[in-house]
């Protein structure tokens, strides 16, 4: 835990705790120390690989986005400030809506499937209904109004994207 804290003081690299310690206290201490994920032994190698892939995907997105301001047709996403404005008016988004918007706006015209958004936004351990993505995107589109109708697209059978 001390090593994890020290790493967090100077770097924002992904940290996965792989341990035989399986008590809730150990997991909580790991997260409080700055770990991004926690896996106990025994574990499935396939699941471990998927967790590492998801962790690396999320960290790549953070690196690409850090310090940036995304602007598109009157929409401004200030990543360091974690704010979204549309035509100068601040939007009140939930964390999931914000993360979906950042993901899509950071990769204009790229289609993200429901599964990709679930893994990237909710995490690989998400155990709910995969249609939750649809609900969040629908609410996001409503909050974005005409901008959402014009730019936030559903690609039937494939997923979602933001078009210029």
PDB file of C-alpha atoms in Angstrom:
ATOM      1  CA  UNK A   1       0.000   0.000   0.000  1.00  0.00           C
ATOM      2  CA  UNK A   2       2.873   2.308   0.779  1.00  0.00           C
ATOM      3  CA  UNK A   3       4.465   1.657  -2.626  1.00  0.00           C
ATOM      4  CA  UNK A   4       1.142   2.373  -4.301  1.00  0.00           C
ATOM      5  CA  UNK A   5       0.832   5.681  -2.417  1.00  0.00           C
ATOM      6  CA  UNK A   6       4.372   6.660  -3.412  1.00  0.00           C
ATOM      7  CA  UNK A   7       3.728   5.867  -7.062  1.00  0.00           C
ATOM      8  CA  UNK A   8       0.528   7.951  -6.976  1.00  0.00           C
ATOM      9  CA  UNK A   9       2.453  10.933  -5.578  1.00  0.00           C
ATOM     10  CA  UNK A  10       4.491  11.240  -8.751  1.00  0.00           C
ATOM     11  CA  UNK A  11       2.727   9.341 -11.534  1.00  0.00           C
ATOM     12  CA  UNK A  12      -0.704   8.589 -12.931  1.00  0.00           C
ATOM     13  CA  UNK A  13       0.064   5.106 -14.233  1.00  0.00           C
ATOM     14  CA  UNK A  14      -2.459   2.266 -14.022  1.00  0.00           C
ATOM     15  CA  UNK A  15      -2.059   0.177 -10.873  1.00  0.00           C
ATOM     16  CA  UNK A  16      -3.598  -3.267 -10.481  1.00  0.00           C
ATOM     17  CA  UNK A  17      -3.214  -5.017  -7.129  1.00  0.00           C
ATOM     18  CA  UNK A  18      -2.772  -8.781  -7.578  1.00  0.00           C
ATOM     19  CA  UNK A  19      -2.751 -10.459  -4.196  1.00  0.00           C
ATOM     20  CA  UNK A  20      -3.713 -13.466  -2.100  1.00  0.00           C
ATOM     21  CA  UNK A  21      -5.231 -11.102   0.486  1.00  0.00           C
ATOM     22  CA  UNK A  22      -8.971 -11.324   0.002  1.00  0.00           C
ATOM     23  CA  UNK A  23     -10.503  -9.461   2.925  1.00  0.00           C
ATOM     24  CA  UNK A  24     -12.693  -6.430   2.249  1.00  0.00           C
ATOM     25  CA  UNK A  25     -10.298  -4.344   4.346  1.00  0.00           C
ATOM     26  CA  UNK A  26      -7.402  -5.225   2.018  1.00  0.00           C
ATOM     27  CA  UNK A  27      -9.375  -4.237  -1.048  1.00  0.00           C
ATOM     28  CA  UNK A  28     -10.502  -0.963   0.522  1.00  0.00           C
ATOM     29  CA  UNK A  29      -6.948  -0.115   1.610  1.00  0.00           C
ATOM     30  CA  UNK A  30      -5.714  -0.820  -1.922  1.00  0.00           C
ATOM     31  CA  UNK A  31      -8.224   1.579  -3.458  1.00  0.00           C
ATOM     32  CA  UNK A  32      -7.526   4.201  -0.784  1.00  0.00           C
ATOM     33  CA  UNK A  33      -3.827   3.859  -1.576  1.00  0.00           C
ATOM     34  CA  UNK A  34      -4.526   4.677  -5.227  1.00  0.00           C
ATOM     35  CA  UNK A  35      -4.982   1.310  -6.935  1.00  0.00           C
ATOM     36  CA  UNK A  36      -7.212   1.238 -10.010  1.00  0.00           C
ATOM     37  CA  UNK A  37      -8.189  -2.423  -9.741  1.00  0.00           C
ATOM     38  CA  UNK A  38      -7.865  -5.328  -7.296  1.00  0.00           C
ATOM     39  CA  UNK A  39      -7.595  -9.039  -8.162  1.00  0.00           C
ATOM     40  CA  UNK A  40      -7.263 -11.892  -5.668  1.00  0.00           C
ATOM     41  CA  UNK A  41      -5.709 -15.299  -6.158  1.00  0.00           C
ATOM     42  CA  UNK A  42      -6.761 -17.668  -7.542  1.00  0.00           C
ATOM     43  CA  UNK A  43      -7.786 -15.815 -10.668  1.00  0.00           C
ATOM     44  CA  UNK A  44      -8.637 -16.634 -14.251  1.00  0.00           C
ATOM     45  CA  UNK A  45      -5.796 -15.654 -16.601  1.00  0.00           C
ATOM     46  CA  UNK A  46      -8.331 -14.719 -19.284  1.00  0.00           C
ATOM     47  CA  UNK A  47     -10.197 -12.407 -16.902  1.00  0.00           C
ATOM     48  CA  UNK A  48      -6.917 -10.902 -15.700  1.00  0.00           C
ATOM     49  CA  UNK A  49      -5.916 -10.110 -19.298  1.00  0.00           C
ATOM     50  CA  UNK A  50      -9.302  -8.439 -19.908  1.00  0.00           C
ATOM     51  CA  UNK A  51      -8.956  -6.379 -16.729  1.00  0.00           C
ATOM     52  CA  UNK A  52      -5.474  -5.238 -17.766  1.00  0.00           C
ATOM     53  CA  UNK A  53      -6.725  -4.367 -21.263  1.00  0.00           C
ATOM     54  CA  UNK A  54      -9.610  -2.320 -19.838  1.00  0.00           C
ATOM     55  CA  UNK A  55      -7.270  -0.575 -17.405  1.00  0.00           C
ATOM     56  CA  UNK A  56      -4.828   0.287 -20.185  1.00  0.00           C
ATOM     57  CA  UNK A  57      -7.648   1.568 -22.408  1.00  0.00           C
ATOM     58  CA  UNK A  58      -8.864   3.883 -19.665  1.00  0.00           C
ATOM     59  CA  UNK A  59      -5.347   5.139 -18.951  1.00  0.00           C
ATOM     60  CA  UNK A  60      -4.663   5.819 -22.656  1.00  0.00           C
ATOM     61  CA  UNK A  61      -7.799   7.924 -22.786  1.00  0.00           C
ATOM     62  CA  UNK A  62      -6.699   9.888 -19.724  1.00  0.00           C
ATOM     63  CA  UNK A  63      -3.286  10.604 -21.234  1.00  0.00           C
ATOM     64  CA  UNK A  64      -4.736  11.759 -24.540  1.00  0.00           C
ATOM     65  CA  UNK A  65      -7.304  13.958 -22.833  1.00  0.00           C
ATOM     66  CA  UNK A  66      -5.321  15.517 -19.994  1.00  0.00           C
ATOM     67  CA  UNK A  67      -4.928  19.260 -20.223  1.00  0.00           C
ATOM     68  CA  UNK A  68      -7.198  19.479 -23.273  1.00  0.00           C
ATOM     69  CA  UNK A  69     -10.261  21.463 -24.110  1.00  0.00           C
ATOM     70  CA  UNK A  70     -12.509  19.857 -26.698  1.00  0.00           C
ATOM     71  CA  UNK A  71     -14.503  22.259 -28.869  1.00  0.00           C
ATOM     72  CA  UNK A  72     -17.076  21.256 -31.438  1.00  0.00           C
ATOM     73  CA  UNK A  73     -19.766  23.489 -32.947  1.00  0.00           C
ATOM     74  CA  UNK A  74     -20.526  25.508 -29.798  1.00  0.00           C
ATOM     75  CA  UNK A  75     -19.875  22.666 -27.353  1.00  0.00           C
ATOM     76  CA  UNK A  76     -16.877  23.044 -25.052  1.00  0.00           C
ATOM     77  CA  UNK A  77     -15.587  20.292 -22.789  1.00  0.00           C
ATOM     78  CA  UNK A  78     -12.948  21.529 -20.361  1.00  0.00           C
ATOM     79  CA  UNK A  79     -11.318  18.300 -19.239  1.00  0.00           C
ATOM     80  CA  UNK A  80      -9.148  19.682 -16.418  1.00  0.00           C
ATOM     81  CA  UNK A  81     -12.125  21.591 -14.972  1.00  0.00           C
ATOM     82  CA  UNK A  82     -14.537  18.720 -15.713  1.00  0.00           C
ATOM     83  CA  UNK A  83     -17.125  21.120 -17.163  1.00  0.00           C
ATOM     84  CA  UNK A  84     -19.291  21.166 -20.273  1.00  0.00           C
ATOM     85  CA  UNK A  85     -20.783  24.274 -21.826  1.00  0.00           C
ATOM     86  CA  UNK A  86     -23.026  24.585 -24.830  1.00  0.00           C
ATOM     87  CA  UNK A  87     -23.387  28.003 -26.414  1.00  0.00           C
ATOM     88  CA  UNK A  88     -21.883  29.489 -23.255  1.00  0.00           C
ATOM     89  CA  UNK A  89     -24.424  27.832 -20.936  1.00  0.00           C
ATOM     90  CA  UNK A  90     -23.181  25.268 -18.444  1.00  0.00           C
ATOM     91  CA  UNK A  91     -24.644  21.758 -18.717  1.00  0.00           C
ATOM     92  CA  UNK A  92     -25.407  19.678 -15.643  1.00  0.00           C
ATOM     93  CA  UNK A  93     -24.329  16.141 -16.566  1.00  0.00           C
ATOM     94  CA  UNK A  94     -23.997  13.034 -14.449  1.00  0.00           C
ATOM     95  CA  UNK A  95     -20.534  11.491 -14.289  1.00  0.00           C
ATOM     96  CA  UNK A  96     -21.564   8.704 -16.668  1.00  0.00           C
ATOM     97  CA  UNK A  97     -23.070  11.167 -19.166  1.00  0.00           C
ATOM     98  CA  UNK A  98     -19.931  13.302 -18.945  1.00  0.00           C
ATOM     99  CA  UNK A  99     -17.645  10.302 -19.477  1.00  0.00           C
ATOM    100  CA  UNK A 100     -19.671   9.102 -22.471  1.00  0.00           C
ATOM    101  CA  UNK A 101     -19.548  12.588 -23.999  1.00  0.00           C
ATOM    102  CA  UNK A 102     -15.786  12.874 -23.452  1.00  0.00           C
ATOM    103  CA  UNK A 103     -15.186   9.416 -24.918  1.00  0.00           C
ATOM    104  CA  UNK A 104     -17.213  10.125 -28.045  1.00  0.00           C
ATOM    105  CA  UNK A 105     -16.045  13.738 -28.488  1.00  0.00           C
ATOM    106  CA  UNK A 106     -12.400  12.722 -28.125  1.00  0.00           C
ATOM    107  CA  UNK A 107     -12.771  10.433 -31.134  1.00  0.00           C
ATOM    108  CA  UNK A 108     -14.974  12.202 -33.674  1.00  0.00           C
ATOM    109  CA  UNK A 109     -16.708   9.844 -36.132  1.00  0.00           C
ATOM    110  CA  UNK A 110     -15.455   6.731 -34.347  1.00  0.00           C
ATOM    111  CA  UNK A 111     -18.223   4.302 -33.459  1.00  0.00           C
ATOM    112  CA  UNK A 112     -18.207   2.818 -29.970  1.00  0.00           C
ATOM    113  CA  UNK A 113     -20.318  -0.257 -29.290  1.00  0.00           C
ATOM    114  CA  UNK A 114     -22.375  -0.652 -26.127  1.00  0.00           C
ATOM    115  CA  UNK A 115     -19.853  -3.197 -24.847  1.00  0.00           C
ATOM    116  CA  UNK A 116     -16.914  -0.841 -25.449  1.00  0.00           C
ATOM    117  CA  UNK A 117     -18.679   1.977 -23.603  1.00  0.00           C
ATOM    118  CA  UNK A 118     -19.639  -0.349 -20.755  1.00  0.00           C
ATOM    119  CA  UNK A 119     -16.041  -1.538 -20.365  1.00  0.00           C
ATOM    120  CA  UNK A 120     -14.561   1.953 -20.642  1.00  0.00           C
ATOM    121  CA  UNK A 121     -17.110   3.906 -18.587  1.00  0.00           C
ATOM    122  CA  UNK A 122     -18.652   1.421 -16.151  1.00  0.00           C
ATOM    123  CA  UNK A 123     -15.681  -0.960 -15.947  1.00  0.00           C
ATOM    124  CA  UNK A 124     -15.223  -4.584 -16.828  1.00  0.00           C
ATOM    125  CA  UNK A 125     -16.971  -5.722 -13.636  1.00  0.00           C
ATOM    126  CA  UNK A 126     -20.297  -4.061 -14.525  1.00  0.00           C
ATOM    127  CA  UNK A 127     -23.051  -6.539 -13.763  1.00  0.00           C
ATOM    128  CA  UNK A 128     -26.156  -4.607 -14.810  1.00  0.00           C
ATOM    129  CA  UNK A 129     -28.229  -4.367 -17.957  1.00  0.00           C
ATOM    130  CA  UNK A 130     -26.203  -3.498 -21.054  1.00  0.00           C
ATOM    131  CA  UNK A 131     -29.094  -1.274 -22.186  1.00  0.00           C
ATOM    132  CA  UNK A 132     -28.097   1.218 -19.483  1.00  0.00           C
ATOM    133  CA  UNK A 133     -25.814   2.751 -22.124  1.00  0.00           C
ATOM    134  CA  UNK A 134     -28.863   3.482 -24.281  1.00  0.00           C
ATOM    135  CA  UNK A 135     -30.616   5.207 -21.373  1.00  0.00           C
ATOM    136  CA  UNK A 136     -27.599   7.361 -20.562  1.00  0.00           C
ATOM    137  CA  UNK A 137     -27.058   8.318 -24.202  1.00  0.00           C
ATOM    138  CA  UNK A 138     -30.755   9.204 -24.556  1.00  0.00           C
ATOM    139  CA  UNK A 139     -30.613  11.473 -21.479  1.00  0.00           C
ATOM    140  CA  UNK A 140     -27.355  12.995 -22.727  1.00  0.00           C
ATOM    141  CA  UNK A 141     -28.896  13.673 -26.139  1.00  0.00           C
ATOM    142  CA  UNK A 142     -31.883  15.354 -24.434  1.00  0.00           C
ATOM    143  CA  UNK A 143     -29.611  17.576 -22.327  1.00  0.00           C
ATOM    144  CA  UNK A 144     -27.641  18.531 -25.440  1.00  0.00           C
ATOM    145  CA  UNK A 145     -30.867  19.469 -27.260  1.00  0.00           C
ATOM    146  CA  UNK A 146     -30.493  20.407 -30.925  1.00  0.00           C
ATOM    147  CA  UNK A 147     -26.717  19.928 -30.684  1.00  0.00           C
ATOM    148  CA  UNK A 148     -27.260  16.344 -29.551  1.00  0.00           C
ATOM    149  CA  UNK A 149     -29.736  15.676 -32.332  1.00  0.00           C
ATOM    150  CA  UNK A 150     -27.267  17.017 -34.904  1.00  0.00           C
ATOM    151  CA  UNK A 151     -24.054  15.441 -33.611  1.00  0.00           C
ATOM    152  CA  UNK A 152     -24.695  12.498 -31.259  1.00  0.00           C
ATOM    153  CA  UNK A 153     -25.603   9.657 -33.602  1.00  0.00           C
ATOM    154  CA  UNK A 154     -26.832   6.131 -33.079  1.00  0.00           C
ATOM    155  CA  UNK A 155     -25.407   3.745 -35.654  1.00  0.00           C
ATOM    156  CA  UNK A 156     -27.970   0.951 -35.861  1.00  0.00           C
ATOM    157  CA  UNK A 157     -26.461  -2.396 -34.855  1.00  0.00           C
ATOM    158  CA  UNK A 158     -23.046  -0.854 -34.164  1.00  0.00           C
ATOM    159  CA  UNK A 159     -23.164   1.755 -31.401  1.00  0.00           C
ATOM    160  CA  UNK A 160     -22.746   5.499 -30.956  1.00  0.00           C
ATOM    161  CA  UNK A 161     -20.574   8.276 -32.337  1.00  0.00           C
ATOM    162  CA  UNK A 162     -20.269  12.041 -32.510  1.00  0.00           C
ATOM    163  CA  UNK A 163     -20.170  13.550 -35.974  1.00  0.00           C
ATOM    164  CA  UNK A 164     -18.830  16.984 -36.873  1.00  0.00           C
TER     165      UNK A 164
END
